[in-house]
PDB file of C-alpha atoms and ligand atoms in Angstrom:
ATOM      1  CA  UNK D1172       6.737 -20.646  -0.185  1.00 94.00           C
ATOM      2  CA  UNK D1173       5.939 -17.036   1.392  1.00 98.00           C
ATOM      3  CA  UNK D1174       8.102 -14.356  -0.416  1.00 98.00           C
ATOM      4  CA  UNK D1175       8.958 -11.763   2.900  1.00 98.00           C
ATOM      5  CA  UNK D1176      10.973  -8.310   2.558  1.00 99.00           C
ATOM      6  CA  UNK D1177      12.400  -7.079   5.754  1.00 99.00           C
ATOM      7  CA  UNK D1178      13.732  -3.635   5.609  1.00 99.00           C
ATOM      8  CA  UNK D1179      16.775  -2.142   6.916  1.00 98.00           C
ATOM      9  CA  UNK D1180      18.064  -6.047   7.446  1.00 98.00           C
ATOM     10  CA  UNK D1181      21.597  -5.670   6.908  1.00 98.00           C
ATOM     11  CA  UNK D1182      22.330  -5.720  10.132  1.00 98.00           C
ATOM     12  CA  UNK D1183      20.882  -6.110  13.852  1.00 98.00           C
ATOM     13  CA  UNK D1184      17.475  -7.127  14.817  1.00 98.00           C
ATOM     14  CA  UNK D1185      16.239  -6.912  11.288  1.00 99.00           C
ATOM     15  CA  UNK D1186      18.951  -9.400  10.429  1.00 98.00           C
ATOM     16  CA  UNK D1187      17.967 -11.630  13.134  1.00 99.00           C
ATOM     17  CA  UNK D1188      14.414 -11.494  12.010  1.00 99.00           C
ATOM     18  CA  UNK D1189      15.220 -12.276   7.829  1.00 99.00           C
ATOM     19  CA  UNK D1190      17.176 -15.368   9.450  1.00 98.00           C
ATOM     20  CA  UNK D1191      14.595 -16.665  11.384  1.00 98.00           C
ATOM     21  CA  UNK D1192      12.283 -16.470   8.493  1.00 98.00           C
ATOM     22  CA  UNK D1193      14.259 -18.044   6.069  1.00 98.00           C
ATOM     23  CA  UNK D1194      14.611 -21.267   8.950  1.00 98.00           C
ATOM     24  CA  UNK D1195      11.129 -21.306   8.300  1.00 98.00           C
ATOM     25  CA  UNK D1196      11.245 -21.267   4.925  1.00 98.00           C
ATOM     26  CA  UNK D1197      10.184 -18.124   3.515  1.00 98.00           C
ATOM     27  CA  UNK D1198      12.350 -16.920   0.578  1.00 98.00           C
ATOM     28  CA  UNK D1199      13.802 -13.396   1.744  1.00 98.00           C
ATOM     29  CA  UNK D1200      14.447 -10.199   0.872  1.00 98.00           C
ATOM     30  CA  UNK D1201      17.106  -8.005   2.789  1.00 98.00           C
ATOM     31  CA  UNK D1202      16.345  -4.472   2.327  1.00 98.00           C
ATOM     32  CA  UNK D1203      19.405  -2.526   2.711  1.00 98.00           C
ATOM     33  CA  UNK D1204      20.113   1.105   1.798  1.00 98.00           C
ATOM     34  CA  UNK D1205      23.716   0.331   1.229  1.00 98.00           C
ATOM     35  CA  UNK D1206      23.069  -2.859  -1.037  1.00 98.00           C
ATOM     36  CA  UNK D1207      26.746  -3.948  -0.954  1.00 98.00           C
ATOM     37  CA  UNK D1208      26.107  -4.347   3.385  1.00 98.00           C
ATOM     38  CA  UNK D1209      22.918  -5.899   2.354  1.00 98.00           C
ATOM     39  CA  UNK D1210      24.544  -8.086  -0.205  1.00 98.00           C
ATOM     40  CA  UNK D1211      26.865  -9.359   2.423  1.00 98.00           C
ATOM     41  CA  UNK D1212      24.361 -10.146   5.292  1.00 98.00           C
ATOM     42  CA  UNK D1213      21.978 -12.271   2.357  1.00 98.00           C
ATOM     43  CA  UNK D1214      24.915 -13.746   2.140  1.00 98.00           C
ATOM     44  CA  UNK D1215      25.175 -15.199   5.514  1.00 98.00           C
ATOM     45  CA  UNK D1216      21.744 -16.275   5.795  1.00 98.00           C
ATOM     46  CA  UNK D1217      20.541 -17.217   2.634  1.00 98.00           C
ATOM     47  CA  UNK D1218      18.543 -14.478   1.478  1.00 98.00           C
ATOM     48  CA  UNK D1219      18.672 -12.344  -1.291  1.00 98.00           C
ATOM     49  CA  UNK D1220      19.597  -8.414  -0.972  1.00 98.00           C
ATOM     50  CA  UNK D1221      17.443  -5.345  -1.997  1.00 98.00           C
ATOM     51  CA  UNK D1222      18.809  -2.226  -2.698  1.00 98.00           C
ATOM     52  CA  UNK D1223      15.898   0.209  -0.230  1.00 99.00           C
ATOM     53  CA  UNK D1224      15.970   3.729   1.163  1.00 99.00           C
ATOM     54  CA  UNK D1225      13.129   4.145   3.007  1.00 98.00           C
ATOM     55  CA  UNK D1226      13.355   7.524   3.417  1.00 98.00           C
ATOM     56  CA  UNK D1227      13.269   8.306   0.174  1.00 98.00           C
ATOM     57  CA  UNK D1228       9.924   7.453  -2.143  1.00 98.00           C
ATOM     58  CA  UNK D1229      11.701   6.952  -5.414  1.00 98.00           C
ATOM     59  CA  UNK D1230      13.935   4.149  -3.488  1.00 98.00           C
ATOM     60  CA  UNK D1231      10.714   2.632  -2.434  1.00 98.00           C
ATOM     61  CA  UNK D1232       9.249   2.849  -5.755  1.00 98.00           C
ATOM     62  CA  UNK D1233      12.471   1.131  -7.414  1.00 98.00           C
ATOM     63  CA  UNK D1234      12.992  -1.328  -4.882  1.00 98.00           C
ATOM     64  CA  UNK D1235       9.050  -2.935  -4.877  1.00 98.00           C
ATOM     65  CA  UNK D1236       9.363  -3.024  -8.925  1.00 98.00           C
ATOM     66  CA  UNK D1237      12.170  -4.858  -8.684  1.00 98.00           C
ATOM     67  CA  UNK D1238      10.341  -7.060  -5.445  1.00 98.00           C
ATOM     68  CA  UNK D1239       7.631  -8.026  -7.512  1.00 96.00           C
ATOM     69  CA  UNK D1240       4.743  -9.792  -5.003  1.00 97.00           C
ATOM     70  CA  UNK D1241       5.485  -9.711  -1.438  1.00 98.00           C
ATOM     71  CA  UNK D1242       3.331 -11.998   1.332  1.00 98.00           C
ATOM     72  CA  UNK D1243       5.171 -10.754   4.498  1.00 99.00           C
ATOM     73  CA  UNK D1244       6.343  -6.913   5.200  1.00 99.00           C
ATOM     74  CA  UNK D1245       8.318  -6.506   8.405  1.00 99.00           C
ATOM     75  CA  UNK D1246       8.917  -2.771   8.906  1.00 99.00           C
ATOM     76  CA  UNK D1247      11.922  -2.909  10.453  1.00 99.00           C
ATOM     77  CA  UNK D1248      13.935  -0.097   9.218  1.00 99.00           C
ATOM     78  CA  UNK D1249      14.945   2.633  12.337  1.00 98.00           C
ATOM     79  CA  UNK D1250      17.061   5.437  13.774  1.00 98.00           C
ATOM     80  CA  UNK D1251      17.562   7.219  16.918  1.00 96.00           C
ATOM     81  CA  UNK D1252      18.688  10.499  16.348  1.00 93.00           C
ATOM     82  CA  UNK D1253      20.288  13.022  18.726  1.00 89.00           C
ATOM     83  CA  UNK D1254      19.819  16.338  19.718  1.00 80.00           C
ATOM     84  CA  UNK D1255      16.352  17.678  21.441  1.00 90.00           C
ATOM     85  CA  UNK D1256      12.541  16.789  19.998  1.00 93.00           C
ATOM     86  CA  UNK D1257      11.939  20.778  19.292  1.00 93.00           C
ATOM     87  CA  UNK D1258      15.554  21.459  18.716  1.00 94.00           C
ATOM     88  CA  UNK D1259      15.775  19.306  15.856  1.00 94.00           C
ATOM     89  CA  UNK D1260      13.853  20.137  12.777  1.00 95.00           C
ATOM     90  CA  UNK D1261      15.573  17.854  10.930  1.00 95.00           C
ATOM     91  CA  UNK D1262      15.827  15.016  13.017  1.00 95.00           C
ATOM     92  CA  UNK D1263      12.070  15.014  13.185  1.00 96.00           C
ATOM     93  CA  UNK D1264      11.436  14.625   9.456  1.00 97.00           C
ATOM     94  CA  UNK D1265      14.047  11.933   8.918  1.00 97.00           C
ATOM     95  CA  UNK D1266      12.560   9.803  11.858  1.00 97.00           C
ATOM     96  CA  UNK D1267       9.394  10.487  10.310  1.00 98.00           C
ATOM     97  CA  UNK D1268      10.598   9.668   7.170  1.00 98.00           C
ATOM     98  CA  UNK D1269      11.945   6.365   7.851  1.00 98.00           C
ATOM     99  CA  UNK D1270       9.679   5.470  10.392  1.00 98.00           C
ATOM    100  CA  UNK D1271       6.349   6.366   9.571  1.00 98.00           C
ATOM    101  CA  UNK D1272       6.025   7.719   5.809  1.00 98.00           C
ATOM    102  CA  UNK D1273       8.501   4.525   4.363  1.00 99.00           C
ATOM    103  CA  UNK D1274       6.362   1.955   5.654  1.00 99.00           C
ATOM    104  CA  UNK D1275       3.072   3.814   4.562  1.00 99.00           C
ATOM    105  CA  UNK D1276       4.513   3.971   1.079  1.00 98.00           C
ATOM    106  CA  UNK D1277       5.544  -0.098   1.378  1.00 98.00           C
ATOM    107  CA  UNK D1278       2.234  -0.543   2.559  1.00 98.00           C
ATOM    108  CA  UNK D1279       0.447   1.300  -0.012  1.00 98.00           C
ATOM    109  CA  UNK D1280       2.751  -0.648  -2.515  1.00 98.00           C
ATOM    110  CA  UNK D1281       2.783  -4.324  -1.487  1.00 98.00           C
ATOM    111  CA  UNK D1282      -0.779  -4.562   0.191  1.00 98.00           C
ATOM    112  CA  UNK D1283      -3.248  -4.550  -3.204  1.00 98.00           C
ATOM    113  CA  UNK D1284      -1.426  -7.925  -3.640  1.00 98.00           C
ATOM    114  CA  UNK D1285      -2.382  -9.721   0.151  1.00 98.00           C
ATOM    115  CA  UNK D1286      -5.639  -8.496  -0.213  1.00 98.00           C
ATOM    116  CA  UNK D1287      -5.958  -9.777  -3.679  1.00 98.00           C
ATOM    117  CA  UNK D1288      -4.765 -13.317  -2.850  1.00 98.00           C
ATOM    118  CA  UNK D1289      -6.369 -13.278   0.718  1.00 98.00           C
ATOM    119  CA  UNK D1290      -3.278 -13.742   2.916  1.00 98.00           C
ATOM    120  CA  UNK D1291      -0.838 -11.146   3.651  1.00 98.00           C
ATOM    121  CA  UNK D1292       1.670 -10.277   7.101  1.00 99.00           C
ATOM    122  CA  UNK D1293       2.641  -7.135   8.277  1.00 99.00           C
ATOM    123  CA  UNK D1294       5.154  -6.380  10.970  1.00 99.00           C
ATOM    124  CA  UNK D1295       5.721  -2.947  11.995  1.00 99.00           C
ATOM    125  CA  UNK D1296       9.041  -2.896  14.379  1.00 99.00           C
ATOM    126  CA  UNK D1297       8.100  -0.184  16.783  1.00 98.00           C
ATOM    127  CA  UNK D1298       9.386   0.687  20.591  1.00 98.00           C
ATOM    128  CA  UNK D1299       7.623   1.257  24.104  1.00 97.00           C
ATOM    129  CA  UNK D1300       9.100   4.566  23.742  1.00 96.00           C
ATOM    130  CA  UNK D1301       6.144   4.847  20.902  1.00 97.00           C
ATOM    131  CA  UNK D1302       3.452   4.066  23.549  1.00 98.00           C
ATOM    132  CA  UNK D1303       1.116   6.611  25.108  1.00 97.00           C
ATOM    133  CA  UNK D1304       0.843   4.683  28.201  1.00 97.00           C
ATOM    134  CA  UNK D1305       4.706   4.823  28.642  1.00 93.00           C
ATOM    135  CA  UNK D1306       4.592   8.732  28.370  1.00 94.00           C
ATOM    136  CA  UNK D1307       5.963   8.587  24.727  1.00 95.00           C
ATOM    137  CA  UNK D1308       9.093   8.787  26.369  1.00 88.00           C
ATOM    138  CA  UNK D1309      12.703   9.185  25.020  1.00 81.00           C
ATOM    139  CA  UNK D1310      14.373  12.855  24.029  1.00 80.00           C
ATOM    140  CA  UNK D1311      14.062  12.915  20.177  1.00 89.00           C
ATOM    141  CA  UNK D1312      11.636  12.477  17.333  1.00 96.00           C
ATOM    142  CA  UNK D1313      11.981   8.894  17.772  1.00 97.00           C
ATOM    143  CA  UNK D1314       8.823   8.507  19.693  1.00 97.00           C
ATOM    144  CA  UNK D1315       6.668  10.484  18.185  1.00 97.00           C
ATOM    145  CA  UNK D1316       7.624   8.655  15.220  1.00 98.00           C
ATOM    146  CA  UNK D1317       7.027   5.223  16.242  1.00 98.00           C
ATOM    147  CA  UNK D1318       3.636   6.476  18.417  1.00 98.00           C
ATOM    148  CA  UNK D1319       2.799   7.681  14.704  1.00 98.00           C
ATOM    149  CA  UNK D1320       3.896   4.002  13.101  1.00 98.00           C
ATOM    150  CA  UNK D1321       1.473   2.390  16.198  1.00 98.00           C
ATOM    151  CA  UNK D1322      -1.092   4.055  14.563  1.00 98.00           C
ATOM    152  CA  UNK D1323      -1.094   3.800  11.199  1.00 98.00           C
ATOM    153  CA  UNK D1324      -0.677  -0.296  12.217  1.00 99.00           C
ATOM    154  CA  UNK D1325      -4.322   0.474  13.749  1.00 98.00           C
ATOM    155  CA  UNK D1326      -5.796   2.069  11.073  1.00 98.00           C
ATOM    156  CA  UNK D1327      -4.164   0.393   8.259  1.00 98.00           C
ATOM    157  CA  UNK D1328      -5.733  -3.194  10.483  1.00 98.00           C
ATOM    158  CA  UNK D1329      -8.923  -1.406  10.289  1.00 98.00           C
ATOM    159  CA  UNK D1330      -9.220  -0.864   6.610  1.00 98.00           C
ATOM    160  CA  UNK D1331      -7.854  -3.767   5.341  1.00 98.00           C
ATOM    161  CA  UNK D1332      -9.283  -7.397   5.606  1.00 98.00           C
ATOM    162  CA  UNK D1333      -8.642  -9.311   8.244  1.00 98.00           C
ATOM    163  CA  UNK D1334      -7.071 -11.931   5.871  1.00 98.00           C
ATOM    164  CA  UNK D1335      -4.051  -9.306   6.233  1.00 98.00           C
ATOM    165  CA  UNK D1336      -2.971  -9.060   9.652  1.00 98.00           C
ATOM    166  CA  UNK D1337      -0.939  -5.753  11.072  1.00 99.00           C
ATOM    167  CA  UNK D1338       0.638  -5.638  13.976  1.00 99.00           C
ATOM    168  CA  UNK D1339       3.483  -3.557  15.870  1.00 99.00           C
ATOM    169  CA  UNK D1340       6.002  -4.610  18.353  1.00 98.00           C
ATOM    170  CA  UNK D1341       8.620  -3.877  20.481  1.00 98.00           C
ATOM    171  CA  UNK D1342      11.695  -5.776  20.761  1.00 98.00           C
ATOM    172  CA  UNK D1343      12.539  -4.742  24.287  1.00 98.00           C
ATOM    173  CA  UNK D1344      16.734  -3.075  25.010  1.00 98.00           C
ATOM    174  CA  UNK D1345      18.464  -5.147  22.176  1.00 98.00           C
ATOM    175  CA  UNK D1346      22.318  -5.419  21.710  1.00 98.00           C
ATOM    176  CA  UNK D1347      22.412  -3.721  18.345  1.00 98.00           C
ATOM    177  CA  UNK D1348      24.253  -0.323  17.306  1.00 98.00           C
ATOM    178  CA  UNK D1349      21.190   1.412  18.304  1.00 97.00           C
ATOM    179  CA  UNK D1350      20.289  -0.510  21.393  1.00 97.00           C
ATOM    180  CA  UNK D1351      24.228  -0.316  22.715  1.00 98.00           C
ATOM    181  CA  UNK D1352      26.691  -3.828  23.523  1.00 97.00           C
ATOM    182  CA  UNK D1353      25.025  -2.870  27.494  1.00 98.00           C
ATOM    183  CA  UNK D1354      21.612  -4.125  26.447  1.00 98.00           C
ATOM    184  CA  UNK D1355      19.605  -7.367  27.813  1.00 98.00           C
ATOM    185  CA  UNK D1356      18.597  -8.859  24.507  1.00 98.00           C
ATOM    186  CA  UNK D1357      20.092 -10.784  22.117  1.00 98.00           C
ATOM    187  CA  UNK D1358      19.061  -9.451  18.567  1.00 98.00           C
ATOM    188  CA  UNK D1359      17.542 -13.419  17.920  1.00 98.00           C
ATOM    189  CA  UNK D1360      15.407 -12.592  21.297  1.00 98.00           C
ATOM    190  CA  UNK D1361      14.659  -9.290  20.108  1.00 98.00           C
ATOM    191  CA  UNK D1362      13.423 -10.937  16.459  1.00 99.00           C
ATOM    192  CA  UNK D1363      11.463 -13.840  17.839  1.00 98.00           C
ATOM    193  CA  UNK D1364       8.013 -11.277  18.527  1.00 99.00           C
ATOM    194  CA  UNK D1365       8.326 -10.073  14.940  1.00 99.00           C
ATOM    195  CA  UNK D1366       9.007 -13.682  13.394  1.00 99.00           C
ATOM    196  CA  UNK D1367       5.696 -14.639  15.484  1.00 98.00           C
ATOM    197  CA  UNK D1368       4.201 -11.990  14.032  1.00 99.00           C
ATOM    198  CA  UNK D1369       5.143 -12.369  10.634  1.00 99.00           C
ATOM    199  CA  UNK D1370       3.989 -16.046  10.167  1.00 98.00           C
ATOM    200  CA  UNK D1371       0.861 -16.351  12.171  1.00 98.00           C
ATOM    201  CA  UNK D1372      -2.037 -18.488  11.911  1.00 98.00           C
ATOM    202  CA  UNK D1373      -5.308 -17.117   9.931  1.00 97.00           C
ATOM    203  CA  UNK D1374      -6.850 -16.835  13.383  1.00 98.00           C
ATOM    204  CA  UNK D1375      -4.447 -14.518  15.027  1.00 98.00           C
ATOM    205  CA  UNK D1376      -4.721 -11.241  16.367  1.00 98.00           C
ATOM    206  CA  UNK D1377      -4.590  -8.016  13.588  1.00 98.00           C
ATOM    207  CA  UNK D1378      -3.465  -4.344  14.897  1.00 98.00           C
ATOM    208  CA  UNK D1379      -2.456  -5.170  18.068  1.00 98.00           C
ATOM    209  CA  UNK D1380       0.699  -4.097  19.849  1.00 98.00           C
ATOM    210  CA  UNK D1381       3.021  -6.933  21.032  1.00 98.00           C
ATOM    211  CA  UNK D1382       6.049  -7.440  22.975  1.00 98.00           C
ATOM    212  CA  UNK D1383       7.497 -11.242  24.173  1.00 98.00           C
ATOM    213  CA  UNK D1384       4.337 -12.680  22.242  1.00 98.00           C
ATOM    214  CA  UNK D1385       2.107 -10.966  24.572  1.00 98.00           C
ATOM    215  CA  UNK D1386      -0.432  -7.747  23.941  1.00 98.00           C
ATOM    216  CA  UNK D1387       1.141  -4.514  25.646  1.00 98.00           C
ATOM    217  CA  UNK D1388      -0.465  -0.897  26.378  1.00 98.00           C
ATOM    218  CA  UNK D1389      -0.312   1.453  23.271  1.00 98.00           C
TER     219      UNK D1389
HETATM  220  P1  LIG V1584      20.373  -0.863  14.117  1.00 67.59           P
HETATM  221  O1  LIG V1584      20.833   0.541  14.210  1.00 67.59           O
HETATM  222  O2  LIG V1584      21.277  -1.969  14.484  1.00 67.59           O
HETATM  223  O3  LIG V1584      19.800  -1.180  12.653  1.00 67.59           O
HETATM  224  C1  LIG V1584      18.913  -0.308  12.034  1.00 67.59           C
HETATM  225  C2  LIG V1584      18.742  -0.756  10.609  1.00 67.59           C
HETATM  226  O4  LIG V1584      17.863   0.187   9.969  1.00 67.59           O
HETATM  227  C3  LIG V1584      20.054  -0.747   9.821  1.00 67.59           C
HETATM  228  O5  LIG V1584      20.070  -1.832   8.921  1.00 67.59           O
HETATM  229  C4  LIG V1584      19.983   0.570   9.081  1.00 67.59           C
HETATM  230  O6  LIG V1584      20.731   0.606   7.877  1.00 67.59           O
HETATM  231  C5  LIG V1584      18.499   0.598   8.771  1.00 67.59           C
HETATM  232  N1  LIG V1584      18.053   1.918   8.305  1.00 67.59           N
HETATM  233  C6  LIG V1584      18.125   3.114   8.909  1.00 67.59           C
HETATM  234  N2  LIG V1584      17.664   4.074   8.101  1.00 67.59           N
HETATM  235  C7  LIG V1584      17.319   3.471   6.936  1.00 67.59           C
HETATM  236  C8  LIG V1584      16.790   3.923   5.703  1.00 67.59           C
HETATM  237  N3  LIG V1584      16.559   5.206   5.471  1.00 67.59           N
HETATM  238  N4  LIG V1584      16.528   3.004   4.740  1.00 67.59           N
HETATM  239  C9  LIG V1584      16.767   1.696   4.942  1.00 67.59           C
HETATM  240  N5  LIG V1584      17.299   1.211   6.081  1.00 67.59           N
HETATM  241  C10 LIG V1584      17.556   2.100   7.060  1.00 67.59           C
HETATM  242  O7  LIG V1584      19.051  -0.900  15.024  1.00 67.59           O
HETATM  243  P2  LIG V1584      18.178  -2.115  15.602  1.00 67.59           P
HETATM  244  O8  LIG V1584      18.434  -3.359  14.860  1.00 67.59           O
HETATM  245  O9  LIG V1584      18.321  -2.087  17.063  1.00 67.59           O
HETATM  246  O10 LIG V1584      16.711  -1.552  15.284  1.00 67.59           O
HETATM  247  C11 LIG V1584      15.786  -2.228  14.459  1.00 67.59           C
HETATM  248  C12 LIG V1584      14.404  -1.726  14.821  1.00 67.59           C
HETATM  249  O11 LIG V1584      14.114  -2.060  16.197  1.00 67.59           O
HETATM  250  C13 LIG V1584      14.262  -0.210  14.712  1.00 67.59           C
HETATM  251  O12 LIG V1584      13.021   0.120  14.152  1.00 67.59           O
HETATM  252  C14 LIG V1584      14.318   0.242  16.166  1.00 67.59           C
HETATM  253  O13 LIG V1584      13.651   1.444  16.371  1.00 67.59           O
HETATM  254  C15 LIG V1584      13.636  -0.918  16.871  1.00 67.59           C
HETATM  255  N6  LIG V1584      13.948  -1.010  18.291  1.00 67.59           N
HETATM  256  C16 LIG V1584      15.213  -1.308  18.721  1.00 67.59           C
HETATM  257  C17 LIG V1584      15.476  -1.383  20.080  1.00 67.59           C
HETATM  258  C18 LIG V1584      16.822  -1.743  20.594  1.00 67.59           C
HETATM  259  O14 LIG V1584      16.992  -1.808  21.834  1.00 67.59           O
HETATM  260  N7  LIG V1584      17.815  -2.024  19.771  1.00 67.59           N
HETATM  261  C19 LIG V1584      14.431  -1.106  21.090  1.00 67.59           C
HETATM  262  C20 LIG V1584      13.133  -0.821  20.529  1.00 67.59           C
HETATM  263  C21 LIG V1584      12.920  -0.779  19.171  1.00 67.59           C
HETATM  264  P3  LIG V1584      22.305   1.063   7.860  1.00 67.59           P
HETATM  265  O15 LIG V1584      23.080  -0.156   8.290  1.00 67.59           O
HETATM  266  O16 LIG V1584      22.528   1.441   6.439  1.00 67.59           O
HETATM  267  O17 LIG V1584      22.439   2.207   8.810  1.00 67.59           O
END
């Protein structure tokens, strides 16, 4: 049985993608920075809840202690602040924070393991409005974050074996809190990408950039 921790999976896609894993078996770990919300969603689904900030190191330090060996990392964890990219000090280094340094630090953490026993997964949940090609577009930090998450997903591919797959996606407009109740996806069509992702076969693709199971521009 693959042992998968999902963060920030108390609620909305990330939800929707711990669910789908545990229908396919995996034993789960919810992620939640409020661990009684995260206690509640395991709850629902079968999974088991892990207290994880990822915006702050000695969260992420407790919480993959208290993991112990991980197979599957989906990087789910997000927020879309307010207020103008260069206005916004602050906004910048918590999207940064929670977006690109959290799942360096999981990845630093929970890869030595993969590598070790030659299979390991690794999802990071990232947005158009991370890709170059797209103009990096939105007003805040957010995609500059997640342009900065599509990268480290190449370079992290490059160095590690290809035994241990990394990928990115993007979920397309999902009806979550961030994505708004006027969205076109479901969070369970939003997931299914990621859940691809998370369990494929030892021939699939490593540090690519995916969205409805198909490669997209970075
Ligand atoms: P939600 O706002 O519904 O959920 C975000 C989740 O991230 C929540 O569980 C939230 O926890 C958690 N989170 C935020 N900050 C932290 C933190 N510091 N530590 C741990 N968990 C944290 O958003 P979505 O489900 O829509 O977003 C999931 C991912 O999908 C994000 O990475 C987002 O950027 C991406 N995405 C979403 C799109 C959409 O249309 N919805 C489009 C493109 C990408 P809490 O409940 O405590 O706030």
């Amino acid at each position: 049985m693959k042992r998968a921790l999902v963060t920030g999976a108390n609620q909305g896609i990330g939800l929707a993608i711990a669910k789908g894993l545990v229908e396919k078996g995996h034993e789960v770990l919810i992620g939640s920075r409020d661990l009684a919300a995260g206690k509640k969603a395991a709850r629902q689904i079968g999974a088991t809840a892990l207290e994880l900030d990822v915006a702050d190191p000695a969260s992420i330090t407790r919480a993959v202690t208290q993991a112990g060996l991980v197979d599957v990392l989906i990087n789910n964890a997000g927020i879309l602040g307010a207020g103008r990219l260069l206005d916004d000090p602050q906004d910048f280094a918590v999207s940064m924070a929670v977006m690109v340094h959290g799942p360096y630090l999981l990845m630093h953490h929970l890869t030595p393991h993969m590598v070790a026993q030659g299979y390991g997964r690794v999802v990071n949940v990232s947005s158009g409005w991370g890709a170059f090609s797209d103009g990096v577009a939105g007003p805040v930090a957010y995609g500059v974050a997640k342009a900065a998450l599509n990268a480290l997903t190449v370079a992290a591919a490059r160095t590690l074996p290809n035994t241990v797959k990394v990928n990115a996606m993007c979920p397309g407009w999902v009806r979550t809190r961030m994505g708004g109740m006027g969205a076109s996806r479901s969070p369970e069509e939003g997931a299914d990408t990621a859940i691809w992702l998370a369990t494929l076969p030892d021939a699939g693709p490593t540090g690519g950039f995916f969205r409805d199971r198909k490669p997209i521009d970075w």
